[in-house]
PDB file of C-alpha atoms in Angstrom:
ATOM      1  CA  MET A 174       8.647   4.132  -2.102  1.00  0.00           C
ATOM      2  CA  ARG A 175       4.850   3.057  -1.168  1.00  0.00           C
ATOM      3  CA  PHE A 176       2.297   5.183   0.713  1.00  0.00           C
ATOM      4  CA  GLU A 177      -0.811   4.130   2.677  1.00  0.00           C
ATOM      5  CA  ILE A 178      -3.682   6.327   1.659  1.00  0.00           C
ATOM      6  CA  LEU A 179      -6.789   6.340   4.192  1.00  0.00           C
ATOM      7  CA  ARG A 180      -9.995   7.774   2.910  1.00  0.00           C
ATOM      8  CA  LEU A 181     -11.660   9.792   6.053  1.00  0.00           C
ATOM      9  CA  ASP A 182     -15.133  10.157   7.390  1.00  0.00           C
ATOM     10  CA  ASP A 183     -16.520  13.416   6.827  1.00  0.00           C
ATOM     11  CA  VAL A 184     -18.228  13.610  10.256  1.00  0.00           C
ATOM     12  CA  ASP A 185     -16.129  12.054  12.877  1.00  0.00           C
ATOM     13  CA  GLY A 186     -12.770  11.454  10.702  1.00  0.00           C
ATOM     14  CA  SER A 187     -12.227   7.979  11.141  1.00  0.00           C
ATOM     15  CA  ALA A 188     -10.690   5.668   8.341  1.00  0.00           C
ATOM     16  CA  VAL A 189     -13.338   4.389   5.947  1.00  0.00           C
ATOM     17  CA  ASP A 190     -11.127   3.112   3.314  1.00  0.00           C
ATOM     18  CA  CYS A 191      -7.192   2.259   3.008  1.00  0.00           C
ATOM     19  CA  THR A 192      -5.138   1.588  -0.029  1.00  0.00           C
ATOM     20  CA  VAL A 193      -1.396   1.292  -0.498  1.00  0.00           C
ATOM     21  CA  VAL A 194       0.116   2.865  -3.739  1.00  0.00           C
ATOM     22  CA  ASP A 195       3.399   3.712  -5.328  1.00  0.00           C
ATOM     23  CA  ALA A 196       5.021   7.281  -5.041  1.00  0.00           C
ATOM     24  CA  ALA A 197       3.690   7.706  -8.676  1.00  0.00           C
ATOM     25  CA  SER A 198       0.119   7.337  -8.115  1.00  0.00           C
ATOM     26  CA  VAL A 199      -0.106   9.867  -4.953  1.00  0.00           C
ATOM     27  CA  ASN A 200      -0.442  12.886  -6.985  1.00  0.00           C
ATOM     28  CA  ARG A 201      -3.317  11.344  -9.175  1.00  0.00           C
ATOM     29  CA  ILE A 202      -5.098  10.656  -5.889  1.00  0.00           C
ATOM     30  CA  VAL A 203      -4.620  13.720  -4.287  1.00  0.00           C
ATOM     31  CA  GLN A 204      -5.765  15.688  -7.146  1.00  0.00           C
ATOM     32  CA  GLN A 205      -8.889  13.434  -7.189  1.00  0.00           C
ATOM     33  CA  ALA A 206      -9.762  13.993  -3.612  1.00  0.00           C
ATOM     34  CA  ALA A 207      -9.414  17.521  -4.161  1.00  0.00           C
ATOM     35  CA  TYR A 208     -11.663  17.700  -6.892  1.00  0.00           C
ATOM     36  CA  VAL A 209     -14.430  15.976  -5.012  1.00  0.00           C
ATOM     37  CA  GLY A 210     -13.891  17.615  -1.516  1.00  0.00           C
ATOM     38  CA  GLN A 211     -12.700  14.186  -0.042  1.00  0.00           C
ATOM     39  CA  ARG A 212     -10.586  14.079   3.082  1.00  0.00           C
ATOM     40  CA  ILE A 213      -7.861  11.579   2.976  1.00  0.00           C
ATOM     41  CA  LEU A 214      -4.431  11.239   4.919  1.00  0.00           C
ATOM     42  CA  ILE A 215      -1.448   9.709   3.441  1.00  0.00           C
ATOM     43  CA  ARG A 216       1.338   8.207   5.391  1.00  0.00           C
ATOM     44  CA  PRO A 217       4.599   6.280   4.435  1.00  0.00           C
ATOM     45  CA  ALA A 218       3.684   2.378   4.224  1.00  0.00           C
ATOM     46  CA  GLY A 219       5.162  -0.131   6.301  1.00  0.00           C
ATOM     47  CA  PRO A 220       6.997  -3.046   4.997  1.00  0.00           C
ATOM     48  CA  ALA A 221       5.102  -5.091   2.554  1.00  0.00           C
ATOM     49  CA  SER A 222       3.395  -8.214   3.913  1.00  0.00           C
ATOM     50  CA  SER A 223       3.354 -11.236   1.692  1.00  0.00           C
TER      51      SER A 223
END
């Protein structure tokens, strides 16, 4: 399964960056975001586009 991870702006909560990763990478990204106090949104990614 793949997930879309959006990095959120600290002021207004708008998405400033987006990446799609596999399930194995989510834990590492969450830990990194928690370490630096970064706000993120994680949601299942839609079908892969070519």
